[in-house]
Coordinates of C-alpha atoms and ligand atoms in Angstrom, one line a residue:
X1 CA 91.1 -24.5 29.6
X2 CA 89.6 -21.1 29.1
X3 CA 86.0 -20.4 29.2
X4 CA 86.2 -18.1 26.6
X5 CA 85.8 -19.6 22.8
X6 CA 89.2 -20.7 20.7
X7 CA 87.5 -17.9 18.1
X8 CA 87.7 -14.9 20.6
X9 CA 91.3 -15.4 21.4
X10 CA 92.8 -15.9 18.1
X11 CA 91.7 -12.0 17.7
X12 CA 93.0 -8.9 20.3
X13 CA 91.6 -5.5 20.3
X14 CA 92.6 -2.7 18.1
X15 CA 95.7 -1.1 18.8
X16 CA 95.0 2.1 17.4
X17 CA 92.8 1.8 20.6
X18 CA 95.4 0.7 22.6
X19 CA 97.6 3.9 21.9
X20 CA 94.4 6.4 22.1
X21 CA 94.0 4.6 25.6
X22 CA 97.5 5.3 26.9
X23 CA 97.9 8.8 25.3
X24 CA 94.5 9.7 27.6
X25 CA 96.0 8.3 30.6
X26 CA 98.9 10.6 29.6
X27 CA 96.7 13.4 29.2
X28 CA 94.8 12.5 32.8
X29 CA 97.7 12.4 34.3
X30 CA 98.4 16.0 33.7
X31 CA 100.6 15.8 30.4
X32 CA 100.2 17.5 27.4
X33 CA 100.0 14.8 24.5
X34 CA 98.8 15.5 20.9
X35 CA 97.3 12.6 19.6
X36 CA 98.1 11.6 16.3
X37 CA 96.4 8.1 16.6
X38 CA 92.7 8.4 15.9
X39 CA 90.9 7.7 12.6
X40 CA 88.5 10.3 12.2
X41 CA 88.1 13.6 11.1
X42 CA 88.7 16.6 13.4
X43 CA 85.5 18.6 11.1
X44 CA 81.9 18.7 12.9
X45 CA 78.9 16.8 11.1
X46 CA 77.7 19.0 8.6
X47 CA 74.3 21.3 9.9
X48 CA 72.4 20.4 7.1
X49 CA 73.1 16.3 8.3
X50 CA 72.5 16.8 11.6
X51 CA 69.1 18.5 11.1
X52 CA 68.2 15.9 8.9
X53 CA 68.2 13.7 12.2
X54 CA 66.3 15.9 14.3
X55 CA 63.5 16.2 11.7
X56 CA 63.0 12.5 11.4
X57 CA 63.1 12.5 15.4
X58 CA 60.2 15.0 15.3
X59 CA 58.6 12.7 12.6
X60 CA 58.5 9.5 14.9
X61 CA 61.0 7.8 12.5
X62 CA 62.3 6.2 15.6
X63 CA 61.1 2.4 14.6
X64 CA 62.9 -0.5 13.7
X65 CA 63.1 -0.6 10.1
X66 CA 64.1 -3.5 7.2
X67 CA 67.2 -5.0 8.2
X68 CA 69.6 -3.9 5.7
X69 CA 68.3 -0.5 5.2
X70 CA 65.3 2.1 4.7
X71 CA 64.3 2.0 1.4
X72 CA 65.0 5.7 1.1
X73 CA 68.5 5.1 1.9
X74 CA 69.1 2.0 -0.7
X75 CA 67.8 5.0 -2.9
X76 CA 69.9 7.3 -2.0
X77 CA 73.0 4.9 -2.4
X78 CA 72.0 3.2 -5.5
X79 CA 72.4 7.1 -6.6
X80 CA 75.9 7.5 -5.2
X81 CA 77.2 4.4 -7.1
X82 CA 75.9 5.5 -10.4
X83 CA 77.1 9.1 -10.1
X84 CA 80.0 8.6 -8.7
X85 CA 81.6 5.3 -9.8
X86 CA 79.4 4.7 -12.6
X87 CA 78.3 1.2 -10.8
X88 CA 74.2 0.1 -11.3
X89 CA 73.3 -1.4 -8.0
X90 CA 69.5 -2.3 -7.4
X91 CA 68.3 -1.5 -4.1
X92 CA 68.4 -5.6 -3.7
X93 CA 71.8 -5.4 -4.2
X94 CA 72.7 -2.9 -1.3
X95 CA 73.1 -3.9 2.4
X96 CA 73.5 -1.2 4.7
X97 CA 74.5 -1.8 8.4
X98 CA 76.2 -0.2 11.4
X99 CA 79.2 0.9 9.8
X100 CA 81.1 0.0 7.1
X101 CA 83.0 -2.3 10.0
X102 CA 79.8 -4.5 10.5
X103 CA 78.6 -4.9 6.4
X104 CA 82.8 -6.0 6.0
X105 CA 82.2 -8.5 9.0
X106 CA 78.9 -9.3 7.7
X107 CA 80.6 -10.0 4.2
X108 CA 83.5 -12.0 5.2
X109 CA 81.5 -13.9 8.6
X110 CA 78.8 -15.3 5.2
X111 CA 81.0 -16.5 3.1
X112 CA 84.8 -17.3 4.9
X113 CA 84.9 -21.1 6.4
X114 CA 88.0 -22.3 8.2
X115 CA 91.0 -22.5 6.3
X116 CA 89.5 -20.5 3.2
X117 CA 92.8 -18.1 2.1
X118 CA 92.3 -14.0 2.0
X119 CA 94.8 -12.1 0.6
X120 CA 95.6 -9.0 2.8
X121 CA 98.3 -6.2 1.5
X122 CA 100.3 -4.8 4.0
X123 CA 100.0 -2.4 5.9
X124 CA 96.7 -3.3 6.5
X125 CA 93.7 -1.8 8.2
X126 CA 93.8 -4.3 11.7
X127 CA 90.4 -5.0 11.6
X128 CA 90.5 -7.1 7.8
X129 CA 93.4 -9.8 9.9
X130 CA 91.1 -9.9 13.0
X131 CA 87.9 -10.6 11.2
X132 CA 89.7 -13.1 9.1
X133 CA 91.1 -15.0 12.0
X134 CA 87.9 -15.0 14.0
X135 CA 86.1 -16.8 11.0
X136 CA 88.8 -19.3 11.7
X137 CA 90.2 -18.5 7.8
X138 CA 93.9 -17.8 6.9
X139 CA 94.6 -14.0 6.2
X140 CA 98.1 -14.4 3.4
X141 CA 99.9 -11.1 3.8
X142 CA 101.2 -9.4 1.0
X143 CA 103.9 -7.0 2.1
X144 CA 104.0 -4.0 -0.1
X145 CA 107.3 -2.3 -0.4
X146 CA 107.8 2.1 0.4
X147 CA 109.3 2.1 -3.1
X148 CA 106.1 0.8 -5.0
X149 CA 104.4 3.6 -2.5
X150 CA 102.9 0.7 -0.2
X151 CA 100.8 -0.4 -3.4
X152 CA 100.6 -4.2 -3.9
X153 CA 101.8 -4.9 -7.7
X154 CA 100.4 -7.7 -10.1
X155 CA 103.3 -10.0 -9.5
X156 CA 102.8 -9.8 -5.4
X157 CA 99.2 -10.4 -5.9
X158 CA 99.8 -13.4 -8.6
X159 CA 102.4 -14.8 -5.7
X160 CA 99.4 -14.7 -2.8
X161 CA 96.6 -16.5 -4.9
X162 CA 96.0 -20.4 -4.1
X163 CA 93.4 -22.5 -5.3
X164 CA 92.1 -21.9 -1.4
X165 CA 91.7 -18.2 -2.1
X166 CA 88.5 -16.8 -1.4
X167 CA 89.0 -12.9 -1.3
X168 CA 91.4 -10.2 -2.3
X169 CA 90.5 -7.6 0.3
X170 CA 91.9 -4.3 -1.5
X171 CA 91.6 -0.7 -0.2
X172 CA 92.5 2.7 -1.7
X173 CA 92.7 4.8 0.1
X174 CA 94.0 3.4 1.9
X175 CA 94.1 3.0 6.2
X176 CA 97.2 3.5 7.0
X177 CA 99.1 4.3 4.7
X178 CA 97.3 6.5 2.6
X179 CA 98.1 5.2 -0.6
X180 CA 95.6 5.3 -3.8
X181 CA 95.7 3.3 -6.5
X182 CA 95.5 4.8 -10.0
X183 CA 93.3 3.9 -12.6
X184 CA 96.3 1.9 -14.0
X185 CA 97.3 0.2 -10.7
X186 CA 93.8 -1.1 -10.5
X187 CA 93.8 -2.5 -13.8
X188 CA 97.0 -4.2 -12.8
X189 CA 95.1 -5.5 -9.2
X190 CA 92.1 -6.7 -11.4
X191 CA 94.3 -8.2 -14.5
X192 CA 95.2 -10.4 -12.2
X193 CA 92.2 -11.5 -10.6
X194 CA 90.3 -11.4 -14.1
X195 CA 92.7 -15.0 -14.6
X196 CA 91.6 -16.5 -11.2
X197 CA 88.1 -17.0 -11.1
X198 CA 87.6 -18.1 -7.9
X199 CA 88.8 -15.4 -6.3
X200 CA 86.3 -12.5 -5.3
X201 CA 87.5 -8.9 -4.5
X202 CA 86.1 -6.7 -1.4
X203 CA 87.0 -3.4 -2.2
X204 CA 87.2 -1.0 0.2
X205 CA 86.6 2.7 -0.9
X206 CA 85.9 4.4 2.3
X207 CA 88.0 7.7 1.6
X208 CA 87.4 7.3 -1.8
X209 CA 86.3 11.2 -1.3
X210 CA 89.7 12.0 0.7
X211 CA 92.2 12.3 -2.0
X212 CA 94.5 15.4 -3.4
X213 CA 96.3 17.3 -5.9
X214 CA 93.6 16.1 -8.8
X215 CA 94.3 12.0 -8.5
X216 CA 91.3 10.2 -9.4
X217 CA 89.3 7.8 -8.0
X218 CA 88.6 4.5 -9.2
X219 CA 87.4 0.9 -8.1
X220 CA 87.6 -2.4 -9.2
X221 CA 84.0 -3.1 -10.8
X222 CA 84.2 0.0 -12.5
X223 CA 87.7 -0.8 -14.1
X224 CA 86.9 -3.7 -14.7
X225 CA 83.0 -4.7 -15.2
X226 CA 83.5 -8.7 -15.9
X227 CA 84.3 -8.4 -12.3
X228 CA 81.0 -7.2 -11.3
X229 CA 79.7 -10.6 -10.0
X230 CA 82.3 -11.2 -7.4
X231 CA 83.4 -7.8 -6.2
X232 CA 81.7 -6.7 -2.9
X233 CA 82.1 -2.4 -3.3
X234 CA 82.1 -1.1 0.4
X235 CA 81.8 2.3 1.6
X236 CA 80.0 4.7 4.1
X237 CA 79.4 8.2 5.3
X238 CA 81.7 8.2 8.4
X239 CA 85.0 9.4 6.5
X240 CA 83.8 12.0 4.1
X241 CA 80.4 13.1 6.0
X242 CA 82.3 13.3 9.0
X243 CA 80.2 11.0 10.4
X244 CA 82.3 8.5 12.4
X245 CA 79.8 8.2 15.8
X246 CA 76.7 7.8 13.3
X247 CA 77.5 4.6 12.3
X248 CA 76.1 3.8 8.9
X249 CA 78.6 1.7 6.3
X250 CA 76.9 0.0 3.2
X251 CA 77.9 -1.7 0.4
X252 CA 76.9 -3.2 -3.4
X253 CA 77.2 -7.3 -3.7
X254 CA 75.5 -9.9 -5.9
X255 CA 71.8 -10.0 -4.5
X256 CA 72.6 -13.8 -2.9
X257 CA 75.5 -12.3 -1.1
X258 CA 73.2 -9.2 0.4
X259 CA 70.5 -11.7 1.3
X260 CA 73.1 -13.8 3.2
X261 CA 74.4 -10.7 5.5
X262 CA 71.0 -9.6 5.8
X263 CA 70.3 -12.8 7.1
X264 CA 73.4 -12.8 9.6
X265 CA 72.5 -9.2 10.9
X266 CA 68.9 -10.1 11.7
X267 CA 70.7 -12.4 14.0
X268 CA 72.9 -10.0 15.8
X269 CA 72.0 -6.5 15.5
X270 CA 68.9 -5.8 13.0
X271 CA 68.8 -3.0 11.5
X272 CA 71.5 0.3 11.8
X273 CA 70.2 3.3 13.8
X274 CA 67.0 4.7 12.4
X275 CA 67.8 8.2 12.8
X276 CA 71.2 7.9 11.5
X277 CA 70.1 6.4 8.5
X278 CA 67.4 9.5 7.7
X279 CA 70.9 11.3 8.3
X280 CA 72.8 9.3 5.9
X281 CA 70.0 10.1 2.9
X282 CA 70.3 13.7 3.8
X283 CA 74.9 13.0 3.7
X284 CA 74.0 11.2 0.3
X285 CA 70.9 13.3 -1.4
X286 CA 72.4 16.7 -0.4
X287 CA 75.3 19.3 -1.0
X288 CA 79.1 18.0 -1.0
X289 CA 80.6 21.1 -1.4
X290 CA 81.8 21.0 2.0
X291 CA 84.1 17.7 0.9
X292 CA 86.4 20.1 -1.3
X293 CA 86.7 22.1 1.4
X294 CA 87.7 19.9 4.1
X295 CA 90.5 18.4 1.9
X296 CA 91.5 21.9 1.1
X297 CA 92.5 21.5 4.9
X298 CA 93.7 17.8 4.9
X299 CA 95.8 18.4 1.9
X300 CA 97.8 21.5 3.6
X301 CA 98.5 19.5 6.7
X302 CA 99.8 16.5 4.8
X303 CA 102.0 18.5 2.8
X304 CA 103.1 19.5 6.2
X305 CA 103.4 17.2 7.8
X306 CA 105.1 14.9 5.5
X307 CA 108.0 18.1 4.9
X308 CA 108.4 17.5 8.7
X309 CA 109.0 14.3 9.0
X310 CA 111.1 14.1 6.1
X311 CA 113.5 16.6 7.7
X312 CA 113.1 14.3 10.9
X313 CA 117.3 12.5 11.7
X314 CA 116.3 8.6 10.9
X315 CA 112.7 9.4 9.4
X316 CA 111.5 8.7 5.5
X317 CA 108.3 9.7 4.5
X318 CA 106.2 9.2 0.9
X319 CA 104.2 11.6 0.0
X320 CA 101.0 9.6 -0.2
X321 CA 97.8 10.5 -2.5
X322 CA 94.7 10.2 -0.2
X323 CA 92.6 9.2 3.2
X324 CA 94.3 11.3 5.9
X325 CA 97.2 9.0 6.9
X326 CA 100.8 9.2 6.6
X327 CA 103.2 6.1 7.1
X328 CA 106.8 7.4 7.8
X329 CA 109.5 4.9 7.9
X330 CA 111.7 4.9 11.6
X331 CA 114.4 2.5 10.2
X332 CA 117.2 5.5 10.7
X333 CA 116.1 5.2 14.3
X334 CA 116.4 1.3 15.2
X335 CA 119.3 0.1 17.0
X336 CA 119.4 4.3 18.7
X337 CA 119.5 4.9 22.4
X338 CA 116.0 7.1 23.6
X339 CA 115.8 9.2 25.8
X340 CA 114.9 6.7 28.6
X341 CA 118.3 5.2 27.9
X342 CA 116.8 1.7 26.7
X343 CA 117.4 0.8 22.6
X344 CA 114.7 1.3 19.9
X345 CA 114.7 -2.6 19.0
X346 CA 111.3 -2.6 17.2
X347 CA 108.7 0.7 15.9
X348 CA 106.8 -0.1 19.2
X349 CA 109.6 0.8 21.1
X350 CA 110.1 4.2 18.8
X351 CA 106.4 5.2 19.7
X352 CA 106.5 4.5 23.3
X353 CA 109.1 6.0 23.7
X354 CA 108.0 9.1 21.6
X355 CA 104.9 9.4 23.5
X356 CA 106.8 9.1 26.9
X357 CA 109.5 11.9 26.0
X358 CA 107.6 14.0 23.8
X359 CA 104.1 13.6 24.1
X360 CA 102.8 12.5 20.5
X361 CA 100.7 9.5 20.2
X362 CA 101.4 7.6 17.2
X363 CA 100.7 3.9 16.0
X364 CA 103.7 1.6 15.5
X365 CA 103.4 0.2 11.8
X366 CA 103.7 -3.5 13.3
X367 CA 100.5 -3.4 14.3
X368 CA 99.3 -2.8 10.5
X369 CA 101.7 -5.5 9.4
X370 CA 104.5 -3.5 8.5
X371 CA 107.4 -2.2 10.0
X372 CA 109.4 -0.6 11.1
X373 CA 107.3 2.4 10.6
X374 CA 104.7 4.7 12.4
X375 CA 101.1 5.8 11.2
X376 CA 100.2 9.2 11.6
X377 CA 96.5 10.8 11.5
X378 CA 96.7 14.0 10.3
X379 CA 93.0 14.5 10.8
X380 CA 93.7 17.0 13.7
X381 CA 94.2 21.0 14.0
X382 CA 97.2 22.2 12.2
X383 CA 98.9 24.1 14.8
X384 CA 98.9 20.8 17.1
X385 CA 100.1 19.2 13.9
X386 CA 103.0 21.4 13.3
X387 CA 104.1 21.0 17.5
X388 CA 103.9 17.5 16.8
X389 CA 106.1 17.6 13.8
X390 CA 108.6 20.2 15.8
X391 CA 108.4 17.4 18.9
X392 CA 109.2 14.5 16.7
X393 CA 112.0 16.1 14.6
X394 CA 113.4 17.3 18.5
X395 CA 112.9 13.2 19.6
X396 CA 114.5 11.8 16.5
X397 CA 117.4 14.6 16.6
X398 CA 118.4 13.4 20.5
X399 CA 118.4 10.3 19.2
X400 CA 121.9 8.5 20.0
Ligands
PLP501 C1 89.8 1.3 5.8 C2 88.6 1.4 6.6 N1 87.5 0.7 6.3 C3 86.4 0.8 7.0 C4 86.3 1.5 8.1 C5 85.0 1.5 8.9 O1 84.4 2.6 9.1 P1 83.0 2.7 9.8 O2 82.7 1.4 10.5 O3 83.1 3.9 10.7 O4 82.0 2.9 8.7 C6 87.4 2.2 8.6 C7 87.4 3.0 9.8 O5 88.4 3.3 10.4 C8 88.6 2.2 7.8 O6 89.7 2.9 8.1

């Protein structure tokens, strides 16, 4: 019998930690590893975000404030999802909370009970399945297929949905495969849904800003508005403000639903950092220009990166349209002899033993429920990009 709760151990911790956390003891260790495994942008928080926070420093804003947000930043969100998705959220309507990690966990802890169904696409962001199981629910994976471009299609979707269903979580971009849904594919996703009413969406547009060569950004309530009363619309400044340490997510719900995680986070952490929140208005309220010019840079390096891999012995790799993730395929590689002389049985054993001979940090796709692949963050300096491209297409070539 373990003193710890049957909750806590359904769940582990995040591998994409895992890997950073080997790739360091690498690095400790005296070897030079480039690490392609973390989920935030390389860029520097904006000057104009950053002085936002020191000003409210100097004002005292250093209080606790309302649970679920200043009203200044409710404001300045309400805003963001008018201009930019054409969505009308009242300020009642928005919770905001330490990252967009704790308003999902908020979202799914008020309203999942055990043995409630969510359906998942594959490869999924990790922390959807772990949040699912520790609310003792059933996450139902949908695996998406390279040829579709890792997009879930209607059919997959209509397969996953039982009268136990309780959420679609959906997210494009998305993490880690960097696929977007088109206007058209979201119609598809919603089409669907539109014919189970029971079934609520949680959308999850948090590189919604992070996408290339002119595609265009849409999400569920705005495709399709009779959805409006059960879609949950989650985003948040880390991503696109280059804000990842901040921590401020938010999100637009049905006013009960808001109330509910308000109620749940004034029971665990109360409100989001002050002075990141006066940070987050300033992310919101003032100039983006910056955005266009950061994925100026992310868009070169996955053109890059992708022509790499693609020339990689055993590698395929989809171009995909957004966030800053690649997901190559190492198929070509399984059943090979590494350099170690042990067989590549499973994508864990391609990235170990990448990281071991080589020096690149990478996440096995298992870990995102699909494989056998490898998730790449090209949110990292091009030059260390293009050695890690040279290193893999050297691993895969001695391949035998
Ligand atoms: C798909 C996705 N959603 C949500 C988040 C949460 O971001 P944060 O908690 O920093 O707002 C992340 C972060 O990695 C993500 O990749």
């Amino acid at each position: 019998m373990s003193f710890l709760a049957a909750s806590i151990q359904r769940i582990k911790p995040s591998a994409t930690i895992a890997v950073t956390d080997k790739a360091r003891a690498l690095k400790e260790a005296g070897r030079d590893v480039i690490g392609l495994g973390a989920g935030e942008p390389d860029f520097d928080t904006p000057d104009n975000i950053k002085e936002a926070a020191i000003k409210a420093i100097r004002a005292g804003k250093t209080k606790y404030t309302n649970v679920d947000g200043i009203p200044e930043l409710k404001a300045a969100i309400a805003r963001k999802f008018k201009r930019e998705n054409g969505l009308d959220y009242k300020p009642s309507q928005i919770s905001v909370g330490t990252g967009g990690k704790q308003v999902l966990f908020n979202a799914l802890a008020a309203t999942l009970d055990p043995g409630d169904e969510v359906v998942v696409p594959a490869p999924y962001w990790v922390s959807y399945y772990d949040i699912v199981m520790l609310a003792g629910a059933v996450p139902v994976v949908v695996q998406t297929r390279m040829e579709d471009g890792f997009k879930m299609t209607a059919k997959m979707l209509e397969k996953a949905i039982t009268p136990k269903t309780k959420w679609l979580i959906f997210n494009s971009p998305s993490n880690p495969s960097g696929a977007a849904y088109s206007r058209a594919e979201v119609k598809a996703v919603t089409d669907v849904l539109v014919r189970h009413p029971h079934v609520w969406v949680l959308s999850d547009d948090m590189y919604e800003h992070l996408v290339y060569d002119d595609f265009v950004f849409t999400t569920p309530a705005q495709v399709e508005p009779s959805l409006y009363e059960r879609t949950v619309t989650l985003n948040g400044v880390s991503k696109a403000y280059c804000m990842t340490g901040w921590r401020i997510g938010y999100a637009g719900a049905p006013e009960f639903l808001v109330k509910a995680m308000a109620t749940l986070q004034s029971q665990s952490t109360t409100n989001p950092n002050t002075i990141a929140q006066w940070a987050a208005v300033e992310a919101l309220n003032g100039p983006q220009d910056f955005i266009a010019r950061n994925n100026a840079v992310f868009k070169e390096r996955r053109d890059l990166i992708v022509g790499m891999l693609n020339q990689a012995n055993g590698i395929a790799c989809p171009k995909p349209e957004g966030a800053f993730y690649v997901y190559p395929s190492c198929a070509g590689a399984i059943g090979k002899k590494g350099p170690s002389g042990k067989t590549i049985k499973t994508d864990e054993d391609f990235v170990v033993e990448l990281l071991e001979a080589e020096g690149v940090a990478v996440v096995q796709g298992s870990a995102f429920g699909l494989g056998p692949a490898f998730r790449i963050s090209y949110a990292t300096a091009t030059s260390a990009l293009e050695e890690a491209g040279r290193r893999i297409q050297r691993f895969c070539g001695n391949l035998r």
